[in-house]
Amino acid sequence: MSNKEQNQTPDAPIDAYSEYLELAEGHRPPHLYQLLEIELFCPHPERIEQAVRRQFRKIKPFEENPDRIIRELIQDVMTHIATAKTILGSAEQKQEYDDRLAKALKIDRDEILRSRTAARPPEHSLTIIAGPTQVGNTLKLLPDKMVSLGADPHTVVCLPSLRMAPKQATIEQEHGRWMLRCAGENLMTLVNDHRCFERRLQDDDVIDLVGYRIRFARIDAREPSRSAIPPPLSLVIRSGPSVADPLMNLLSPASVLIGQCDTSLWQLGGKGVSTHHAKVQADGAFWQLRDLHSEGGTHLNGERIESSILAHRDEIKLGPYEIQVRLRK
Amino acid sequence: MPTEPAKSVGIDLGTTFSAIAYVDGVGTPRAIPTSDGAYVTPSAVYIKPDRSIVVGEAALEALRERPDRVAVNFKRDMGEKFYSEPVGGREFSPEALSALVLKKLAQDAVEALGDIGGAVITVPAYFGDARRKATQDAGRIAGLNVIDIINEPTAAALANAFHTFLAQGGEQSDLSIARIAARAPSTTLVYDLGGGTFDVTVIRIDHNDFEVIATGGEVRLGGIDFDKRVVDYFCDEFRRRFGIDPRDTPESMERIRNTCELAKISLSENPQTVLICEHLGRKMQVPITRGRFEQLTADLIARTQISTEMLLEDAMLTWDRIDNILLVGGSSRMPRVARMLAEISGKEPEMAIAPDQIVAHGAALHAAICDFDRTETPQATGKEKRLDFDSAATDAEADKEQQKMQAIMAPTKATAAHAIKLSDVNSHGLGVIVRSAIDRKTVNSVIIPKNTPLPTSRVKLFGTEAKNQRQVRLRITEGDTRDPRGCTQIGECMIRHLPKGLPKGAPVEVSFRYDSSGRIHVKAVELTSRISADVQIERESGFKKIDLDRMTDAVSELDVK
């Protein structure tokens, strides 16, 4: 049976830190910054708090391990994390701990903190470039703040939509890298059109969260020159079956896939809509509508088309839907 | 009025202490004192060499002389096969040990009340199904008629709402308990730090509706861990002075542990105290201040804080949405607890009236509601019974219309009398083990996430793993991690005899239904061939019926003192 990997030999000493907390190999027990997987002498209380909860969440599901010895080891790790919270959470205790740790590691604490501020890492932001609302909004990412995205009003980036889960995904920095995590396995999250559960974000990645497209970019990155981008586009359903989001707004360089498939950014159900039906994307200074060999075809102002440039007040017919094009100046 | 029916009782079966309560004639919940007049009974069992059994304070005392014959803290092992250590050379199941405590409590209740009716037993909200079932079995082994198992925080919130109702001038005898909680809807965070477990729960109370919104906590964190820190502190001091470590001699430890526990309790009232203990003829006094104690246990308080903050984060709640914080459990008497909660919430926590009895009070109220339900609707219940059991014997023709009417009326009456609805959430996620399409790893795919209100049903679509796959085996799990090691397998469902030639990725729909009685129904259908399989998982009992009966008989013959 396939349970073999679960029956570990009890004789081998178990390192709960690497086994359940997935810490890198090294000195055991780890020092508190290793334990929390944050930078040495991290000066940001918020980041420490967040790391405490992150590590606690990692280890906690294993607390009911059937093996008594492992269970006790896990209890010790949990207590260790709580110790990190008490020590690093109090300014005096942290100072004292840092001094001792610096001495033990034979390093200069101030030197490390100075060199860290000198080499400032690039800053990133999230911009909503397509979706029913909020398009054009930008959020600067702060290294010690986790960003939650979802339909709940308490998320940092609130994305109202009937298709959206209350909490759809999170973005947070770990070891200087921005990590995107889907909040649940059945939730649809795409990065650069590929479905993913957990991913390290790179400059100019495009994240699709059911009906919203979000661009992750460096703040200092140059915007493409103004003349080449088309004006913001709105697609509005004028008639057709009810859908979760009857409106789709786009900013260049976004593109939107329209179809039945749940990976489509704009999911339209109903008879006559193909899985991947049509696509709207920027083409120079214009927006282009392209039919993706759909069964029912895509009609623009009454004419079946394969591909066409969109103009203000154009009428698109796609299956049972009548969609109006609006271009903002 | 006919003779009063036997009263039902509520039992708080705790890790270190247990309590039993009932609702008196005027409608107030009261704890029932033990034969020595205490309102709580230590959850300790002493099996004497002559095989007679002693439960409670006397058993705790025996722990000093015969640690090998006394079982304590067995609630922590609930759901496992055996208690961690053999007692008097024999292995006991945690259910059997718990049953002995329950039997002692029931005896005290019979002494005070005469016959008792049903019993409601409480469990931590964090308990999974196996441990709930084990608790229910313990009740059965003790010979109790277990009418319900409810969550400790729900019981505490219920009792607290009732006490508030009385304080606001409510009628004690008003057992149309609907009015107990008839005030503005509120959200309460119940922080329950008991002897062995820590539970934190958010409950929304809206008139008669007690809805558990989210629950968290730690199964292995409680007052005894705080005691241990004081014990270690004393032993370290002792070793420093005399070069001997008392921890090497189990016989001395019980006395030291007891002294340290009393010191801990005293430090909740007094700024300092002195630990006076003797070991191998050497006596030592170690003064300890409240500040030092709080330093020694800061990380334990921090753990409860992490759990509390994690719970709010999970439930996407912020402190401004919590109206009350209710402190329950003897260990929440430690001043640091209320201070910590006030610091992080900006609100003044409220100490439950008699924090170590309030859970039993709530259980008793729930039991009273069940009794009330039965007695206030005799007609409806009578008819229901007849419909259920005697329908063949009734004069069918003449009674048909009448029966129909009753069948329609009965549920409404029952609902009206069932004044308070206790809605629950599942405390652990339920899912299946699958291979992830994203990274090809074996993962646990959660279908019903934890903290989902019950009853519920969820459907998820999977694909077959290989071309021409002829059967699909689903391992059903309880747990919340993607990593299967964080989950327990609770059942299996197998689709067999699939037709030849199915492509890889043939759709398999898996549906889970979790009904309010705790039964889990799993159904899997391969959608192209429509071949399906289903399985029902009950809160699994660790015992076969016959073993249970045998144990019940054995315990009923035992003389428990």
XYZ file of N, CA and C in Angstrom, chain A residues 1-3 5-6 8 19-20 22 49 52-53 56-57 60-66 68 71 75 78-79 81-83 85-86 146 152 154-155 166-167 185-186 195-197, chain B residues 77 80 82-84 126 131 217-220 229 298-299 302-303 305-307 309-310 313-314 316 318 321 434 438 443-446 460 473 475 481-486 489:
252
model
N 0.850 -1.208 0.000
C 0.000 0.000 0.000
C 0.876 1.245 0.000
N 0.252 2.338 -0.289
C 1.060 3.548 -0.483
C 1.307 4.307 0.816
N 1.107 3.627 1.932
C 1.327 4.329 3.209
C 2.770 4.260 3.675
N 5.583 5.611 3.001
C 6.381 6.787 3.360
C 5.974 7.361 4.713
N 4.787 6.963 5.204
C 4.361 7.525 6.487
C 4.915 6.752 7.683
N 7.729 5.912 9.292
C 9.154 6.139 9.389
C 9.738 5.253 10.462
N 11.863 18.481 9.609
C 10.816 17.569 9.153
C 9.455 18.256 9.053
N 9.102 19.063 10.052
C 7.757 19.627 10.080
C 7.720 21.132 9.827
N 10.228 22.513 8.023
C 10.969 22.615 6.765
C 12.075 23.662 6.831
N 5.960 39.326 14.052
C 4.633 38.826 14.429
C 4.068 37.907 13.343
N 5.843 34.610 13.193
C 5.444 33.736 14.302
C 4.193 32.967 13.907
N 3.212 33.695 13.377
C 1.960 33.016 13.004
C 2.174 32.064 11.832
N 3.845 28.956 13.182
C 2.910 28.244 14.058
C 1.898 27.468 13.218
N 1.427 28.131 12.181
C 0.482 27.486 11.278
C 1.088 26.263 10.607
N 1.468 23.434 13.538
C 0.309 23.083 14.341
C -0.478 21.867 13.848
N -0.675 21.725 12.535
C -1.466 20.575 12.096
C -0.878 19.237 12.515
N 0.422 19.224 12.882
C 1.046 17.949 13.224
C 0.977 17.653 14.712
N 0.371 18.546 15.507
C 0.421 18.382 16.963
C -0.266 17.109 17.431
N -1.163 16.576 16.584
C -1.849 15.348 16.985
C -1.230 14.113 16.342
N 0.046 14.175 16.045
C 0.726 13.024 15.471
C 0.542 11.794 16.364
N 0.216 10.651 15.773
C -0.031 9.467 16.609
C 1.175 9.026 17.430
N 3.858 9.380 20.094
C 3.993 10.222 21.284
C 5.291 11.021 21.280
N 5.076 13.799 18.903
C 4.145 14.777 19.438
C 4.843 15.698 20.438
N 5.526 19.691 20.278
C 5.188 20.621 21.366
C 6.372 21.529 21.675
N 6.690 24.211 19.132
C 5.650 25.224 19.319
C 6.026 26.174 20.459
N 6.527 25.593 21.539
C 6.949 26.431 22.661
C 8.101 27.329 22.233
N 8.672 28.553 19.287
C 8.133 29.664 18.489
C 7.511 30.719 19.413
N 6.804 30.235 20.442
C 6.199 31.180 21.392
C 7.282 31.956 22.140
N 8.410 31.271 22.431
C 9.531 31.965 23.076
C 10.048 33.066 22.157
N 8.395 34.702 20.070
C 7.436 35.811 20.128
C 7.678 36.672 21.366
N 7.874 36.024 22.519
C 8.056 36.818 23.744
C 9.381 37.584 23.705
N 1.810 41.381 4.872
C 1.228 40.381 3.997
C -0.003 41.003 3.341
N -13.768 39.465 0.514
C -14.151 39.964 1.834
C -13.655 41.392 2.024
N -12.514 42.763 4.443
C -11.369 42.887 5.332
C -10.053 42.501 4.682
N -10.091 42.075 3.445
C -8.830 41.771 2.777
C -8.141 43.086 2.427
N -13.920 34.608 -0.308
C -13.650 35.674 0.659
C -12.147 35.963 0.740
N -11.372 34.893 0.783
C -9.930 35.073 0.751
C -9.393 34.177 -0.357
N -7.131 25.100 -2.327
C -6.709 24.353 -3.492
C -7.706 24.404 -4.629
N -8.988 24.596 -4.289
C -9.968 24.617 -5.364
C -10.169 26.021 -5.922
N -1.881 27.844 -14.244
C -2.484 27.669 -12.938
C -1.401 27.376 -11.908
N -1.491 27.950 -10.751
C -0.483 27.633 -9.755
C -1.072 27.720 -8.361
N -0.402 27.092 -7.437
C -0.831 27.051 -6.043
C 0.059 27.959 -5.206
N -5.474 11.654 26.318
C -5.295 10.460 25.491
C -6.600 9.997 24.865
N -7.352 7.581 21.863
C -6.300 6.597 21.639
C -6.702 5.295 22.304
N -4.977 3.270 24.429
C -4.694 3.095 25.846
C -4.234 4.388 26.485
N -4.459 4.479 27.780
C -3.896 5.543 28.593
C -2.381 5.385 28.561
N -1.671 6.526 28.638
C -0.221 6.516 28.393
C 0.568 5.496 29.219
N -12.451 21.762 20.070
C -11.351 21.335 19.221
C -11.326 19.821 19.012
N -12.622 11.558 19.081
C -12.595 11.818 20.517
C -13.967 12.174 21.069
N -7.432 26.588 19.130
C -6.887 26.340 20.452
C -5.789 25.320 20.396
N -5.463 24.807 21.557
C -4.414 23.800 21.618
C -4.868 22.660 22.507
N -4.710 21.456 21.970
C -5.185 20.283 22.691
C -4.267 19.952 23.858
N -3.040 20.408 23.793
C -2.076 20.021 24.821
C -1.470 21.224 25.507
N 6.242 24.410 34.984
C 7.269 25.452 34.987
C 7.691 25.788 36.406
N 5.799 32.987 30.379
C 5.450 33.961 29.336
C 5.185 33.280 27.992
N 5.994 32.259 27.665
C 5.809 31.627 26.361
C 4.500 30.843 26.286
N 1.987 33.296 25.621
C 2.183 33.709 24.219
C 1.550 32.700 23.262
N 1.626 31.407 23.616
C 1.005 30.398 22.740
C -0.503 30.607 22.662
N -1.942 33.362 23.030
C -2.144 34.589 22.262
C -2.043 34.315 20.758
N -1.033 33.526 20.375
C -0.878 33.191 18.949
C -2.142 32.491 18.450
N -2.618 31.511 19.227
C -3.819 30.771 18.803
C -5.017 31.698 18.664
N -4.998 34.977 18.078
C -4.838 35.853 16.913
C -5.017 35.092 15.608
N -4.522 33.839 15.603
C -4.683 33.021 14.395
C -6.154 32.745 14.112
N -7.686 35.749 12.626
C -7.193 35.896 11.253
C -7.921 34.915 10.329
N -8.052 33.665 10.782
C -8.734 32.651 9.970
C -10.187 33.012 9.715
N -11.352 35.835 9.650
C -11.363 37.177 9.092
C -12.171 38.135 9.967
N -11.926 41.038 13.192
C -11.023 41.943 13.889
C -11.635 42.196 15.260
N -15.040 43.679 15.986
C -16.273 42.920 15.754
C -16.590 41.962 16.896
N -5.179 12.925 -2.880
C -5.086 12.845 -4.344
C -3.663 13.204 -4.759
N -0.749 19.831 -10.215
C 0.201 20.928 -10.393
C 1.637 20.447 -10.190
N -1.140 14.764 -2.200
C -1.574 15.823 -1.300
C -2.957 15.512 -0.749
N -3.267 16.182 0.350
C -4.600 16.085 0.913
C -5.412 17.244 0.350
N -6.494 16.915 -0.336
C -7.330 17.973 -0.893
C -8.554 18.134 0.003
N -8.622 19.269 0.671
C -9.701 19.491 1.632
C -10.992 19.770 0.877
N -16.523 18.209 -5.254
C -15.280 18.600 -5.915
C -15.003 17.615 -7.045
N -9.439 4.653 -5.897
C -9.473 4.467 -4.445
C -9.316 5.833 -3.785
N -8.928 7.854 -0.355
C -8.687 7.788 1.085
C -9.278 9.051 1.700
N -4.170 20.150 6.473
C -2.965 20.481 5.722
C -3.016 19.873 4.329
N -2.201 20.462 3.450
C -2.008 19.893 2.129
C -1.111 18.660 2.271
N -0.233 18.726 3.251
C 0.666 17.620 3.537
C -0.135 16.481 4.193
N -0.185 15.302 3.553
C -1.005 14.212 4.121
C -0.547 13.787 5.513
N 0.697 14.105 5.882
C 1.150 13.707 7.213
C 0.405 14.440 8.316
N -0.219 15.579 7.969
C -0.965 16.329 8.975
C -2.392 15.854 9.131
N -6.402 9.325 8.381
C -7.352 8.679 7.472
C -8.528 8.176 8.283
